[in-house]
Coordinates of N, CA and C in Angstrom, one line a residue:
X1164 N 0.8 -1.2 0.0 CA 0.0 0.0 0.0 C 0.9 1.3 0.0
X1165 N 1.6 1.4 0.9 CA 3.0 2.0 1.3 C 3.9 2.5 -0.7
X1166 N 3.9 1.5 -0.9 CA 4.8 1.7 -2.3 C 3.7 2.0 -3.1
X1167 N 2.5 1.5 -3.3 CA 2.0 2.0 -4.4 C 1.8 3.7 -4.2
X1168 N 1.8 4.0 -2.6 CA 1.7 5.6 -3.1 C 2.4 6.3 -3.7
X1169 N 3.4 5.8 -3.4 CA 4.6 6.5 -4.3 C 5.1 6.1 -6.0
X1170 N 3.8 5.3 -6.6 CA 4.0 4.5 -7.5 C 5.4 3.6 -7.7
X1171 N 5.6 3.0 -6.8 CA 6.9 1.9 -6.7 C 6.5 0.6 -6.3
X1172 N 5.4 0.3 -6.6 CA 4.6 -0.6 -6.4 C 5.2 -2.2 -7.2
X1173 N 5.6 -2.1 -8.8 CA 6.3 -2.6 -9.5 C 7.3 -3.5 -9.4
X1174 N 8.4 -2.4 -8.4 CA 9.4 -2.9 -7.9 C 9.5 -4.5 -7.3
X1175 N 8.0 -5.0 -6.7 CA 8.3 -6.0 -6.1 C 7.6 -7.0 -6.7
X1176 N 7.5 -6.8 -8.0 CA 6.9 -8.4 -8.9 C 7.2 -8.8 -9.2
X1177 N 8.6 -8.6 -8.7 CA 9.6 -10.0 -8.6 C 9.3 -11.1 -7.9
X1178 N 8.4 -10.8 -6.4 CA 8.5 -11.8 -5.0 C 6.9 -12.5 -6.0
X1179 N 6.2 -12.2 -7.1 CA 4.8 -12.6 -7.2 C 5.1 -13.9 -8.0
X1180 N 4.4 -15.0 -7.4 CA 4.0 -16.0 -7.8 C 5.6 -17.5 -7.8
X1181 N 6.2 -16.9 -6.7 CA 7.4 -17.5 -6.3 C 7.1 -18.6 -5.8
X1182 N 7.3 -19.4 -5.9 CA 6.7 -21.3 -5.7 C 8.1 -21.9 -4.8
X1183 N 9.2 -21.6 -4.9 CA 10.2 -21.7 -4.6 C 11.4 -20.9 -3.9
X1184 N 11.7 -20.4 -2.6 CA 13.1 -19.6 -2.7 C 14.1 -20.2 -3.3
X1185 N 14.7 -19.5 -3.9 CA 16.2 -20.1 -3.8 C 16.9 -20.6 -2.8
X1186 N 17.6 -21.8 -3.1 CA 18.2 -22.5 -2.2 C 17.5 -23.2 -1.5
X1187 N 16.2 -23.8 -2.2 CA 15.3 -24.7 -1.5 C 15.5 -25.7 -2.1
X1188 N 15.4 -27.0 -2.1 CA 15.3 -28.4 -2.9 C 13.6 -28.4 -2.9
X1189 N 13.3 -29.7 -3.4 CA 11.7 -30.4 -3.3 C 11.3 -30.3 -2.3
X1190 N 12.4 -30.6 -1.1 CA 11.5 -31.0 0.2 C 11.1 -29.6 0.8
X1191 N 12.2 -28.9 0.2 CA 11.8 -27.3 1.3 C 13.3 -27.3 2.0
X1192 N 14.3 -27.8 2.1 CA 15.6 -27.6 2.8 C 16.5 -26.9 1.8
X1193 N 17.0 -25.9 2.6 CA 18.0 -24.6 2.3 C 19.7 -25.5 2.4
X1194 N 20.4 -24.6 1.5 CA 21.4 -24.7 2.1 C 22.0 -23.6 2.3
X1195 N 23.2 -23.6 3.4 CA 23.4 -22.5 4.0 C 24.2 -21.7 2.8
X1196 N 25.1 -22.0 1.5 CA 25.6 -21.2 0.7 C 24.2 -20.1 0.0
X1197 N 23.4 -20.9 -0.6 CA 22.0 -20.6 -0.9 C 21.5 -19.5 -0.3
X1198 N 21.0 -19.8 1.2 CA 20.4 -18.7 2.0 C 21.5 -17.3 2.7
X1199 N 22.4 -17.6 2.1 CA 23.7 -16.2 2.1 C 23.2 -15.5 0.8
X1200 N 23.5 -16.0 0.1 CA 23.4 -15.5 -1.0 C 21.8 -14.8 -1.2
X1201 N 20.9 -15.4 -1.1 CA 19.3 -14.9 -1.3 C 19.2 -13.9 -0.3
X1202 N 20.1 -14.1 1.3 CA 20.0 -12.8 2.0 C 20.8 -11.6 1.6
X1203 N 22.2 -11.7 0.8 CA 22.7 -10.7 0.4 C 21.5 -9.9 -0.6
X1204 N 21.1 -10.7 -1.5 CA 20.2 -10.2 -2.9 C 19.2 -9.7 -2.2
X1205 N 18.8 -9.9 -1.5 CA 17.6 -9.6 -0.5 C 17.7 -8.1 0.0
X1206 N 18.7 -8.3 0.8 CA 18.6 -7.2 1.3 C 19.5 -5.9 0.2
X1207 N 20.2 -6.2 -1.1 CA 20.2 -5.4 -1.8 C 19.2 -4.8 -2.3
X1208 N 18.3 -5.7 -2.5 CA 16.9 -5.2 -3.2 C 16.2 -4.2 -1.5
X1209 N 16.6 -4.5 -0.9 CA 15.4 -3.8 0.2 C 16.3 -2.4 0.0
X1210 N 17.6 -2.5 0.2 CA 18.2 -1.3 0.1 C 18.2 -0.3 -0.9
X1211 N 18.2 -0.8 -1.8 CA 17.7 0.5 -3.4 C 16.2 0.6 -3.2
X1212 N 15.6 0.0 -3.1 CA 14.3 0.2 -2.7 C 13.7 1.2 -1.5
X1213 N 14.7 1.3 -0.5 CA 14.3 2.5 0.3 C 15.1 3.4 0.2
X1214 N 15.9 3.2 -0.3 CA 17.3 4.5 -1.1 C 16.1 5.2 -2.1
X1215 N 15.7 4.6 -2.7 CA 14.8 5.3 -3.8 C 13.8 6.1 -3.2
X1216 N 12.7 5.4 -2.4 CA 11.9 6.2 -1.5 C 12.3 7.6 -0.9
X1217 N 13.1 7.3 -0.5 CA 13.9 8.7 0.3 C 14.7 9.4 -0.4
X1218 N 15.1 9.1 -1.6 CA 15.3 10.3 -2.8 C 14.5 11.1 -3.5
X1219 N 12.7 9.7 -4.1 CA 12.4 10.1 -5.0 C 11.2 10.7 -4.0
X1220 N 10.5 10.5 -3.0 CA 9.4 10.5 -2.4 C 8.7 11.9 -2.4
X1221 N 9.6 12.9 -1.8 CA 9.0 14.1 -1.5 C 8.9 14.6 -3.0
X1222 N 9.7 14.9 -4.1 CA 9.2 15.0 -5.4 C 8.0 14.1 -5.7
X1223 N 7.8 13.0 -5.6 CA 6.6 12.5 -6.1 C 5.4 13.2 -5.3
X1224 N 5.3 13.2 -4.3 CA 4.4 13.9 -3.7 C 4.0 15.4 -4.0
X1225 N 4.9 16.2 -4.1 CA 5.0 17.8 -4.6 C 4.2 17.3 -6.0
X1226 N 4.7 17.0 -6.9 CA 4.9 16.8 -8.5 C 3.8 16.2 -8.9
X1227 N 3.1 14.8 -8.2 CA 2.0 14.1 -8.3 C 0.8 14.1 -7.7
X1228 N 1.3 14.6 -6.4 CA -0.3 14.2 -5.9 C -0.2 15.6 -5.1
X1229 N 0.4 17.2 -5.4 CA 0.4 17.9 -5.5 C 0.3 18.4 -3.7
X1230 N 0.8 18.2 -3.2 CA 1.2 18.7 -1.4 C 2.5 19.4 -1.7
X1231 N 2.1 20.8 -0.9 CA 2.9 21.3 -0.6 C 3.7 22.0 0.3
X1232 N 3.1 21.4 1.8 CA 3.6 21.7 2.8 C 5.3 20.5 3.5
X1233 N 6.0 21.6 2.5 CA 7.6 21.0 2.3 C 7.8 19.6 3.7
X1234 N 7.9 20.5 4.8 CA 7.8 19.3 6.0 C 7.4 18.3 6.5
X1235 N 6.1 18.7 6.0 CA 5.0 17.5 6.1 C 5.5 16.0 5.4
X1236 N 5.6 16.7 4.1 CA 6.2 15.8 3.0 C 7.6 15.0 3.2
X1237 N 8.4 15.5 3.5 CA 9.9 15.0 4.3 C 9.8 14.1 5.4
X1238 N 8.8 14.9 6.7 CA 8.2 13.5 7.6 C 7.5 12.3 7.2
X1239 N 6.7 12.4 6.0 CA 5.7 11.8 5.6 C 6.5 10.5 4.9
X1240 N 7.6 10.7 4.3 CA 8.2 9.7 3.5 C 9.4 9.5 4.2
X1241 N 10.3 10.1 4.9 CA 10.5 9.2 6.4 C 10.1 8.3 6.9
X1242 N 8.6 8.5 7.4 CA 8.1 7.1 8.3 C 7.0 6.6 7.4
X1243 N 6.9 6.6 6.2 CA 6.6 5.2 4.8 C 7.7 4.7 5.0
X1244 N 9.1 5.3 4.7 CA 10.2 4.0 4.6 C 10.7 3.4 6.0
X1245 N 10.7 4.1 7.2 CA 11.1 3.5 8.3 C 9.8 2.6 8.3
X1246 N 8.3 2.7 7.7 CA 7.9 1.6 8.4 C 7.9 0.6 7.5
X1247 N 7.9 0.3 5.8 CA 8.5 -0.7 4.7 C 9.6 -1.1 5.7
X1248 N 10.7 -0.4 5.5 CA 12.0 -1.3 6.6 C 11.4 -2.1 7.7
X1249 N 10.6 -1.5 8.3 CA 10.1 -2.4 10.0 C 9.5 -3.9 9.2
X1250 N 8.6 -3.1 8.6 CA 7.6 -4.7 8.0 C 7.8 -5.4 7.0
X1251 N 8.1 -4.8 5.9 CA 8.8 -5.7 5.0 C 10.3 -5.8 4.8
X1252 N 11.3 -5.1 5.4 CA 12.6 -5.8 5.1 C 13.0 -5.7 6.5
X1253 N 12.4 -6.2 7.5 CA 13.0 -6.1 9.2 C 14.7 -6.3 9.3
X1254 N 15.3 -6.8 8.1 CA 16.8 -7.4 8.4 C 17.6 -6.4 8.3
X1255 N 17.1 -5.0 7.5 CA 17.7 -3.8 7.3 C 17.7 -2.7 8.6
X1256 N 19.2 -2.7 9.1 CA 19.1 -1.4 10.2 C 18.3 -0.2 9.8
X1257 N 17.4 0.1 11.0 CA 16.8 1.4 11.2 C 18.1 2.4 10.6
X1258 N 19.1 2.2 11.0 CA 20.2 3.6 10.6 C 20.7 3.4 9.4
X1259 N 20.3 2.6 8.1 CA 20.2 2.9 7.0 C 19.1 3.7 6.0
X1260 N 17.9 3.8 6.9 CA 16.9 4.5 6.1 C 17.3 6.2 7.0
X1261 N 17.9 6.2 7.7 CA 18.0 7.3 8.4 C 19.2 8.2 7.8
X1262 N 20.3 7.4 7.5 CA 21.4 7.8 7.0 C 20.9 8.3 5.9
X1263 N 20.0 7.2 4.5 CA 20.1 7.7 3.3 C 19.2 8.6 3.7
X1264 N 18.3 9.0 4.1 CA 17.2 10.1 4.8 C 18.1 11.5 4.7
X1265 N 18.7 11.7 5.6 CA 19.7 12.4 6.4 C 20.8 13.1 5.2
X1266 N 21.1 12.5 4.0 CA 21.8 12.4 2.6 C 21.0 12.9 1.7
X1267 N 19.7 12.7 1.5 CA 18.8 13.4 0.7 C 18.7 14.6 1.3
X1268 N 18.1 15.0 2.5 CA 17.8 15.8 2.7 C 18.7 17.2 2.9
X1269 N 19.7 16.8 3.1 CA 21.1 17.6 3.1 C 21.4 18.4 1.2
X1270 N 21.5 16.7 0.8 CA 21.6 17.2 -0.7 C 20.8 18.3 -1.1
X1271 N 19.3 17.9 -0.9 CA 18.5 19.0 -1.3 C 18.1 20.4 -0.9
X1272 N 18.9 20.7 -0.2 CA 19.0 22.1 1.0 C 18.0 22.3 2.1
X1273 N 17.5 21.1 2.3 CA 16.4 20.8 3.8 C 17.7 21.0 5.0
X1274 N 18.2 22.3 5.4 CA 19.4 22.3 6.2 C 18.6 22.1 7.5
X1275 N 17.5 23.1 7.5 CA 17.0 23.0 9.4 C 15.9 21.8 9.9
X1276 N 15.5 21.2 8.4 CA 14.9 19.8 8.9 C 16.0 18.7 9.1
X1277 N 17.3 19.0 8.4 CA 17.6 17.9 8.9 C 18.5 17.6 10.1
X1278 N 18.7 19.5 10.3 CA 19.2 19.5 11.8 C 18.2 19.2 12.9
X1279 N 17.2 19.5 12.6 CA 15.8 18.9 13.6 C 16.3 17.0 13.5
X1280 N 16.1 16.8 12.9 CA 16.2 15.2 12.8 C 17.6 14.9 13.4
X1281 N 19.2 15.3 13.5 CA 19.7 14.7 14.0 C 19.5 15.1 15.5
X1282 N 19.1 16.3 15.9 CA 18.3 16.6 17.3 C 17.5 15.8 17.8
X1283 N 16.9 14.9 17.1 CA 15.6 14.0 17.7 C 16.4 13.6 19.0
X1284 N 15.5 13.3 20.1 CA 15.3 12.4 21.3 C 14.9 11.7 21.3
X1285 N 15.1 10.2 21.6 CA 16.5 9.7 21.2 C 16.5 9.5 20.3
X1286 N 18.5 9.6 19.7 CA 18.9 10.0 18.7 C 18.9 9.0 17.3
X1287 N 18.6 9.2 16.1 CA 18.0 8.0 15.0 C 19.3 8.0 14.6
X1288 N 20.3 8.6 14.5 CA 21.6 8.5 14.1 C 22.7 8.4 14.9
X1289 N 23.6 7.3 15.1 CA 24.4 7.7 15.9 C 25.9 8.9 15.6
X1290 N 26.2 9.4 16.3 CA 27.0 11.3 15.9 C 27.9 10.5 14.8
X1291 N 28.8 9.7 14.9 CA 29.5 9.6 14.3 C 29.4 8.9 12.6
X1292 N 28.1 8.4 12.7 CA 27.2 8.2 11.6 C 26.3 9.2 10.7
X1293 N 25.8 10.1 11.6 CA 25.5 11.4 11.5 C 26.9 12.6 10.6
X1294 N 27.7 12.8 11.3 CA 29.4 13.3 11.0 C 29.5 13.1 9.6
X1295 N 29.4 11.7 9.4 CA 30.0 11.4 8.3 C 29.4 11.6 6.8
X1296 N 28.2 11.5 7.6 CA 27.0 12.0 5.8 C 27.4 13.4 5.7
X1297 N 27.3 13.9 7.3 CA 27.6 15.6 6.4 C 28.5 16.0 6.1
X1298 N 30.0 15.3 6.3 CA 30.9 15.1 5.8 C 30.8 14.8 4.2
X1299 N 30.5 13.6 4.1 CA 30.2 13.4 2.4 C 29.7 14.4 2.0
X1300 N 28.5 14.7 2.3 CA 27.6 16.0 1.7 C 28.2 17.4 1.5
X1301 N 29.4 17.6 2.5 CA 29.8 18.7 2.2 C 31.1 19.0 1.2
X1302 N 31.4 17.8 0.8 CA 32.6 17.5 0.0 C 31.9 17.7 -1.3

């Protein structure tokens, strides 16, 4: 529901009509090379998937479905991706949708939202995780 508002709905028709994970046999037993591997791809796929949210989100919103209370919009697709992360990709740290969060919003000159956000109580970034995006970002 989550994805289709942001039309990224698509993205996951890959998981439709899967009869089998990889690294299953007939019976249903994994092996452990197998289930490395399906976890790495896994969680690549969860991670561009909420990398994208949190780049493309607040433009789709402005652009599509026409809101334009800037903040609202920045919180609003925030906690769509922190809660996709919680429910559909639980394996992915909370401090990667925060970080790439934290990187968009920087990029895009949201300076006092995103100083609000490393302010939160308690903190969604830790400083030195925090440091380092605005490090990148300032380079």
């Amino acid at each position: 529901e989550t994805l289709a508002k942001y039309a990224m709905a698509p993205q996951l028709s890959f998981l439709a009509g899967v009869d089998m994970l990889p690294g299953e046999d007939d019976a249903g037993e994994r092996n452990v090379e197998d289930a490395n591997l399906e976890a790495s791809v896994e969680g690549d796929v969860a991670r561009s998937l909420l990398l994208r949210l949190c780049r493309q989100g607040v433009a789709y919103q402005r652009d599509v479905l026409g809101e334009s209370d800037e903040e609202e919009m920045w919180l609003t697709v925030l906690d769509d991706a922190d809660d996709i992360r919680r429910h559909v990709f639980p394996h992915v740290p909370p401090v990667f949708v925060y970080r790439a969060f934290l990187n968009t919003m920087l990029l895009a000159g949201q300076i006092d939202l995103a100083g609000r956000l490393l302010q939160a109580v308690p903190p969604r970034l830790p400083a030195d995780v925090a440091e380092g995006v605005v490090l990148s970002v300032a380079r």
